[in-house]
GROMACS .gro file of C-alpha atoms in nm:
model
  259
    1MET     CA    1   0.000  -0.001   0.001
    2ALA     CA    2   0.138   0.342  -0.095
    3SER     CA    3   0.205   0.575   0.195
    4VAL     CA    4  -0.005   0.889   0.224
    5THR     CA    5   0.184   1.211   0.286
    6ALA     CA    6   0.023   1.434   0.542
    7PRO     CA    7  -0.059   1.786   0.421
    8LEU     CA    8   0.174   2.061   0.531
    9ARG     CA    9   0.058   2.256   0.833
   10LEU     CA   10   0.080   2.625   0.742
   11ALA     CA   11   0.091   2.931   0.968
   12PHE     CA   12   0.049   3.281   0.822
   13ARG     CA   13   0.227   3.594   0.950
   14ALA     CA   14   0.201   3.942   0.805
   15SER     CA   15   0.379   4.273   0.848
   16ASP     CA   16   0.176   4.582   0.934
   17ARG     CA   17   0.164   4.705   0.575
   18PRO     CA   18  -0.196   4.726   0.442
   19GLU     CA   19  -0.122   4.500   0.144
   20ALA     CA   20   0.032   4.236   0.375
   21LEU     CA   21  -0.267   4.243   0.610
   22GLU     CA   22  -0.505   4.216   0.315
   23ALA     CA   23  -0.309   3.915   0.185
   24LEU     CA   24  -0.323   3.756   0.531
   25GLU     CA   25  -0.701   3.787   0.535
   26ARG     CA   26  -0.730   3.642   0.184
   27LEU     CA   27  -0.498   3.344   0.238
   28SER     CA   28  -0.648   3.265   0.579
   29SER     CA   29  -0.989   3.233   0.411
   30LEU     CA   30  -0.852   3.010   0.135
   31TYR     CA   31  -0.631   2.768   0.327
   32PRO     CA   32  -0.649   2.604   0.669
   33SER     CA   33  -0.385   2.725   0.912
   34VAL     CA   34  -0.242   2.642   1.254
   35PRO     CA   35  -0.063   2.846   1.525
   36VAL     CA   36   0.300   2.922   1.453
   37ALA     CA   37   0.412   2.681   1.728
   38GLU     CA   38   0.243   2.389   1.543
   39ALA     CA   39   0.341   2.477   1.184
   40ASP     CA   40   0.559   2.287   0.941
   41VAL     CA   41   0.599   2.607   0.735
   42ILE     CA   42   0.545   2.972   0.818
   43VAL     CA   43   0.421   3.185   0.530
   44ALA     CA   44   0.562   3.533   0.582
   45LEU     CA   45   0.381   3.818   0.405
   46GLY     CA   46   0.584   4.139   0.378
   47GLY     CA   47   0.926   4.248   0.266
   48ASP     CA   48   1.282   4.140   0.341
   49GLY     CA   49   1.282   4.308   0.679
   50PHE     CA   50   0.977   4.109   0.781
   51MET     CA   51   1.143   3.790   0.655
   52LEU     CA   52   1.438   3.857   0.885
   53GLU     CA   53   1.204   3.924   1.176
   54THR     CA   54   1.021   3.596   1.110
   55LEU     CA   55   1.347   3.400   1.090
   56HIS     CA   56   1.454   3.547   1.423
   57ARG     CA   57   1.128   3.419   1.572
   58THR     CA   58   1.215   3.064   1.461
   59LEU     CA   59   1.545   3.046   1.649
   60ASP     CA   60   1.391   2.854   1.938
   61ARG     CA   61   1.198   2.618   1.710
   62PRO     CA   62   1.354   2.576   1.364
   63VAL     CA   63   1.081   2.577   1.104
   64ALA     CA   64   1.092   2.654   0.731
   65VAL     CA   65   0.981   3.000   0.621
   66TYR     CA   66   0.823   3.066   0.284
   67GLY     CA   67   0.802   3.439   0.209
   68MET     CA   68   0.572   3.618  -0.036
   69ASN     CA   69   0.645   3.974  -0.127
   70ARG     CA   70   0.397   4.221   0.016
   71GLY     CA   71   0.658   4.485   0.098
   72SER     CA   72   0.896   4.726  -0.071
   73VAL     CA   73   1.203   4.500  -0.107
   74GLY     CA   74   1.156   4.134  -0.187
   75PHE     CA   75   1.494   3.974  -0.261
   76LEU     CA   76   1.429   3.711   0.002
   77MET     CA   77   1.067   3.665  -0.097
   78ASN     CA   78   0.872   3.471  -0.358
   79ASP     CA   79   0.619   3.639  -0.590
   80TYR     CA   80   0.277   3.680  -0.434
   81ALA     CA   81   0.006   3.453  -0.575
   82GLU     CA   82  -0.293   3.296  -0.404
   83GLU     CA   83  -0.339   2.994  -0.627
   84CYS     CA   84  -0.202   2.645  -0.544
   85LEU     CA   85  -0.005   2.765  -0.242
   86PRO     CA   86   0.043   2.423  -0.075
   87GLU     CA   87   0.168   2.278  -0.404
   88ARG     CA   88   0.412   2.565  -0.454
   89ILE     CA   89   0.549   2.519  -0.103
   90ALA     CA   90   0.580   2.141  -0.141
   91ALA     CA   91   0.784   2.188  -0.462
   92ALA     CA   92   1.000   2.471  -0.326
   93GLY     CA   93   1.375   2.444  -0.285
   94ARG     CA   94   1.541   2.493   0.053
   95ALA     CA   95   1.813   2.743   0.144
   96CYS     CA   96   1.989   2.691   0.474
   97ILE     CA   97   2.159   2.988   0.640
   98HIS     CA   98   2.361   3.031   0.958
   99PRO     CA   99   2.353   3.350   1.169
  100LEU     CA  100   2.642   3.546   1.316
  101GLN     CA  101   2.694   3.578   1.691
  102MET     CA  102   2.777   3.927   1.815
  103ASP     CA  103   2.935   3.968   2.158
  104ALA     CA  104   2.963   4.343   2.219
  105ARG     CA  105   3.124   4.491   2.527
  106SER     CA  106   3.026   4.848   2.610
  107GLU     CA  107   3.219   5.123   2.785
  108GLU     CA  108   3.050   5.016   3.109
  109ALA     CA  109   3.198   4.667   3.059
  110ASP     CA  110   2.851   4.524   3.000
  111LEU     CA  111   2.833   4.233   2.754
  112THR     CA  112   2.549   4.214   2.503
  113SER     CA  113   2.510   3.910   2.279
  114ALA     CA  114   2.279   3.892   1.976
  115LEU     CA  115   2.236   3.700   1.654
  116ALA     CA  116   2.248   3.855   1.307
  117ILE     CA  117   2.115   3.689   0.991
  118ASN     CA  118   2.242   3.963   0.754
  119GLU     CA  119   2.540   4.131   0.915
  120VAL     CA  120   2.699   4.278   1.224
  121SER     CA  121   2.801   4.638   1.162
  122LEU     CA  122   2.997   4.894   1.362
  123LEU     CA  123   2.901   5.256   1.298
  124ARG     CA  124   3.030   5.593   1.417
  125GLN     CA  125   2.791   5.774   1.650
  126THR     CA  126   2.909   6.133   1.596
  127ARG     CA  127   3.063   6.357   1.332
  128GLN     CA  128   3.402   6.211   1.422
  129SER     CA  129   3.517   5.916   1.212
  130ALA     CA  130   3.550   5.582   1.386
  131LYS     CA  131   3.890   5.430   1.445
  132LEU     CA  132   3.893   5.051   1.459
  133ARG     CA  133   4.154   4.783   1.509
  134ILE     CA  134   4.061   4.455   1.336
  135LEU     CA  135   4.184   4.113   1.445
  136VAL     CA  136   4.109   3.785   1.268
  137ASP     CA  137   4.156   3.468   1.472
  138GLY     CA  138   4.357   3.662   1.727
  139GLN     CA  139   4.597   3.821   1.478
  140ILE     CA  140   4.594   4.191   1.406
  141ARG     CA  141   4.516   4.244   1.037
  142LEU     CA  142   4.447   4.619   1.043
  143ASP     CA  143   4.608   4.815   1.326
  144GLU     CA  144   4.395   5.122   1.255
  145LEU     CA  145   4.102   5.171   1.017
  146SER     CA  146   3.962   5.524   0.998
  147CYS     CA  147   3.607   5.498   0.862
  148ASP     CA  148   3.238   5.554   0.905
  149GLY     CA  149   3.216   5.190   1.009
  150CYS     CA  150   3.279   4.830   0.917
  151MET     CA  151   3.068   4.514   0.890
  152LEU     CA  152   3.090   4.139   0.873
  153ALA     CA  153   2.816   3.999   0.644
  154THR     CA  154   2.685   3.651   0.584
  155PRO     CA  155   2.625   3.520   0.232
  156ALA     CA  156   2.252   3.576   0.286
  157GLY     CA  157   2.323   3.935   0.390
  158SER     CA  158   2.579   4.002   0.117
  159THR     CA  159   2.312   4.146  -0.113
  160ALA     CA  160   2.181   4.386   0.155
  161TYR     CA  161   2.377   4.657   0.343
  162ASN     CA  162   2.703   4.489   0.239
  163LEU     CA  163   2.622   4.541  -0.129
  164SER     CA  164   2.534   4.906  -0.080
  165ALA     CA  165   2.877   4.951   0.086
  166HIS     CA  166   3.036   4.802  -0.229
  167GLY     CA  167   3.106   4.465  -0.066
  168PRO     CA  168   3.104   4.141  -0.269
  169ILE     CA  169   2.801   3.927  -0.341
  170ILE     CA  170   2.860   3.579  -0.199
  171PRO     CA  171   2.698   3.251  -0.312
  172LEU     CA  172   2.515   3.082  -0.029
  173ASP     CA  173   2.733   2.770  -0.039
  174ALA     CA  174   3.067   2.954  -0.056
  175GLN     CA  175   3.135   2.920   0.321
  176VAL     CA  176   3.292   3.264   0.341
  177LEU     CA  177   3.204   3.590   0.517
  178ALA     CA  178   3.248   3.944   0.381
  179LEU     CA  179   3.446   4.191   0.588
  180THR     CA  180   3.351   4.526   0.436
  181PRO     CA  181   3.451   4.883   0.534
  182ILE     CA  182   3.197   5.164   0.528
  183SER     CA  183   3.343   5.484   0.375
  184ALA     CA  184   3.700   5.397   0.466
  185PHE     CA  185   3.933   5.700   0.487
  186ARG     CA  186   4.260   5.527   0.584
  187PRO     CA  187   4.396   5.302   0.455
  188ARG     CA  188   4.244   5.446   0.140
  189ARG     CA  189   4.289   5.145  -0.085
  190TRP     CA  190   4.152   4.882   0.154
  191ARG     CA  191   3.827   4.745   0.012
  192GLY     CA  192   3.766   4.466   0.257
  193ALA     CA  193   3.835   4.095   0.268
  194LEU     CA  194   3.673   3.755   0.224
  195LEU     CA  195   3.715   3.535   0.530
  196SER     CA  196   3.652   3.170   0.604
  197HIS     CA  197   3.317   3.112   0.772
  198ARG     CA  198   3.517   2.971   1.065
  199ALA     CA  199   3.698   3.298   1.126
  200ARG     CA  200   3.650   3.489   1.450
  201VAL     CA  201   3.667   3.865   1.401
  202ARG     CA  202   3.736   4.112   1.680
  203PHE     CA  203   3.684   4.484   1.641
  204GLU     CA  204   3.852   4.709   1.897
  205VAL     CA  205   3.739   5.071   1.917
  206LEU     CA  206   4.028   5.318   1.939
  207GLU     CA  207   3.977   5.654   2.110
  208ALA     CA  208   3.634   5.535   2.220
  209ASP     CA  209   3.566   5.839   2.441
  210LYS     CA  210   3.636   6.084   2.157
  211ARG     CA  211   3.499   5.867   1.876
  212PRO     CA  212   3.204   5.660   2.007
  213VAL     CA  213   3.089   5.363   1.804
  214SER     CA  214   2.772   5.156   1.805
  215ALA     CA  215   2.741   4.786   1.710
  216VAL     CA  216   2.433   4.649   1.537
  217ALA     CA  217   2.328   4.290   1.486
  218ASP     CA  218   2.024   4.312   1.259
  219SER     CA  219   1.780   4.499   1.489
  220VAL     CA  220   1.985   4.488   1.810
  221GLU     CA  221   2.200   4.797   1.871
  222VAL     CA  222   2.460   4.853   2.142
  223ARG     CA  223   2.597   5.204   2.178
  224GLY     CA  224   2.933   5.306   2.312
  225VAL     CA  225   3.107   4.975   2.246
  226LYS     CA  226   3.473   4.917   2.322
  227ALA     CA  227   3.518   4.575   2.163
  228VAL     CA  228   3.303   4.345   1.950
  229GLU     CA  229   3.363   3.978   1.860
  230VAL     CA  230   3.176   3.821   1.570
  231TYR     CA  231   3.166   3.462   1.453
  232GLU     CA  232   2.933   3.225   1.271
  233ARG     CA  233   2.697   3.001   1.466
  234ARG     CA  234   2.717   2.684   1.259
  235ASP     CA  235   2.507   2.506   1.523
  236ILE     CA  236   2.206   2.716   1.427
  237ALA     CA  237   2.042   2.655   1.089
  238LEU     CA  238   1.755   2.858   0.949
  239THR     CA  239   1.558   2.747   0.643
  240MET     CA  240   1.401   2.963   0.372
  241LEU     CA  241   1.191   2.816   0.088
  242PHE     CA  242   1.201   2.943  -0.271
  243ASP     CA  243   0.984   2.857  -0.566
  244ALA     CA  244   1.115   2.598  -0.808
  245GLY     CA  245   1.333   2.762  -1.071
  246ARG     CA  246   1.378   3.074  -0.851
  247SER     CA  247   1.630   2.944  -0.599
  248PHE     CA  248   1.826   3.176  -0.372
  249GLU     CA  249   2.146   3.067  -0.546
  250GLU     CA  250   2.000   3.170  -0.884
  251ARG     CA  251   1.898   3.510  -0.746
  252VAL     CA  252   2.245   3.570  -0.607
  253LEU     CA  253   2.402   3.476  -0.943
  254ALA     CA  254   2.159   3.693  -1.140
  255GLU     CA  255   2.224   3.989  -0.906
  256GLN     CA  256   2.592   3.984  -1.007
  257PHE     CA  257   2.498   4.047  -1.372
  258THR     CA  258   2.251   4.329  -1.300
  259ALA     CA  259   2.356   4.664  -1.438
   0.00000   0.00000   0.00000
């Protein structure tokens, strides 16, 4: 006797944009749904920011997320369509991503830890440029970087803030991280580096009293940091689903040939 595959249990989440809330109402009337805690797949309705928020909510219970674009930016989302949604999800390809751990120590010696799916960035807080020392695996690689900031980006985040700062686009399976300066002043010719995903990066803030710096891991910000360590959490895996023929890998490749 052939085995019968149980239907996927779907949960719907929407951002606060009117078009996302309208889509939530429509899809909830068309397809049965369950609470998020019981779902096999979460259908996220919104933009890329809402996708990141939804992925953060799955950290304590890994569950696949299928996004549909009802926001302004939809690089991480599938096209919105109401027809045959369970079939689309069942045929979708999977993209597994690993977040970055940020351990930021402030001027008061407090330690704040957070996870970042896109990037961890250090940014100047005042008109004064930031001065950073950068160590990779305990070895000083840049003794002093004068800049607006610097970031370490994941492959999934390489097409976001990292790309706008002229960092490289990274295929999801490349197992590298992008270390990208933001408006570097000195050294003038340094454009960043590609690091192994196993690398541990430490940023030390120089002249912290005169040139305060904040550290941001996605939506978590710590102001007045003195040192920040960043490394990949390979023990945490988050799953996004993409329509057949529209894989995340294909989108990343196509983005590199966009004028």
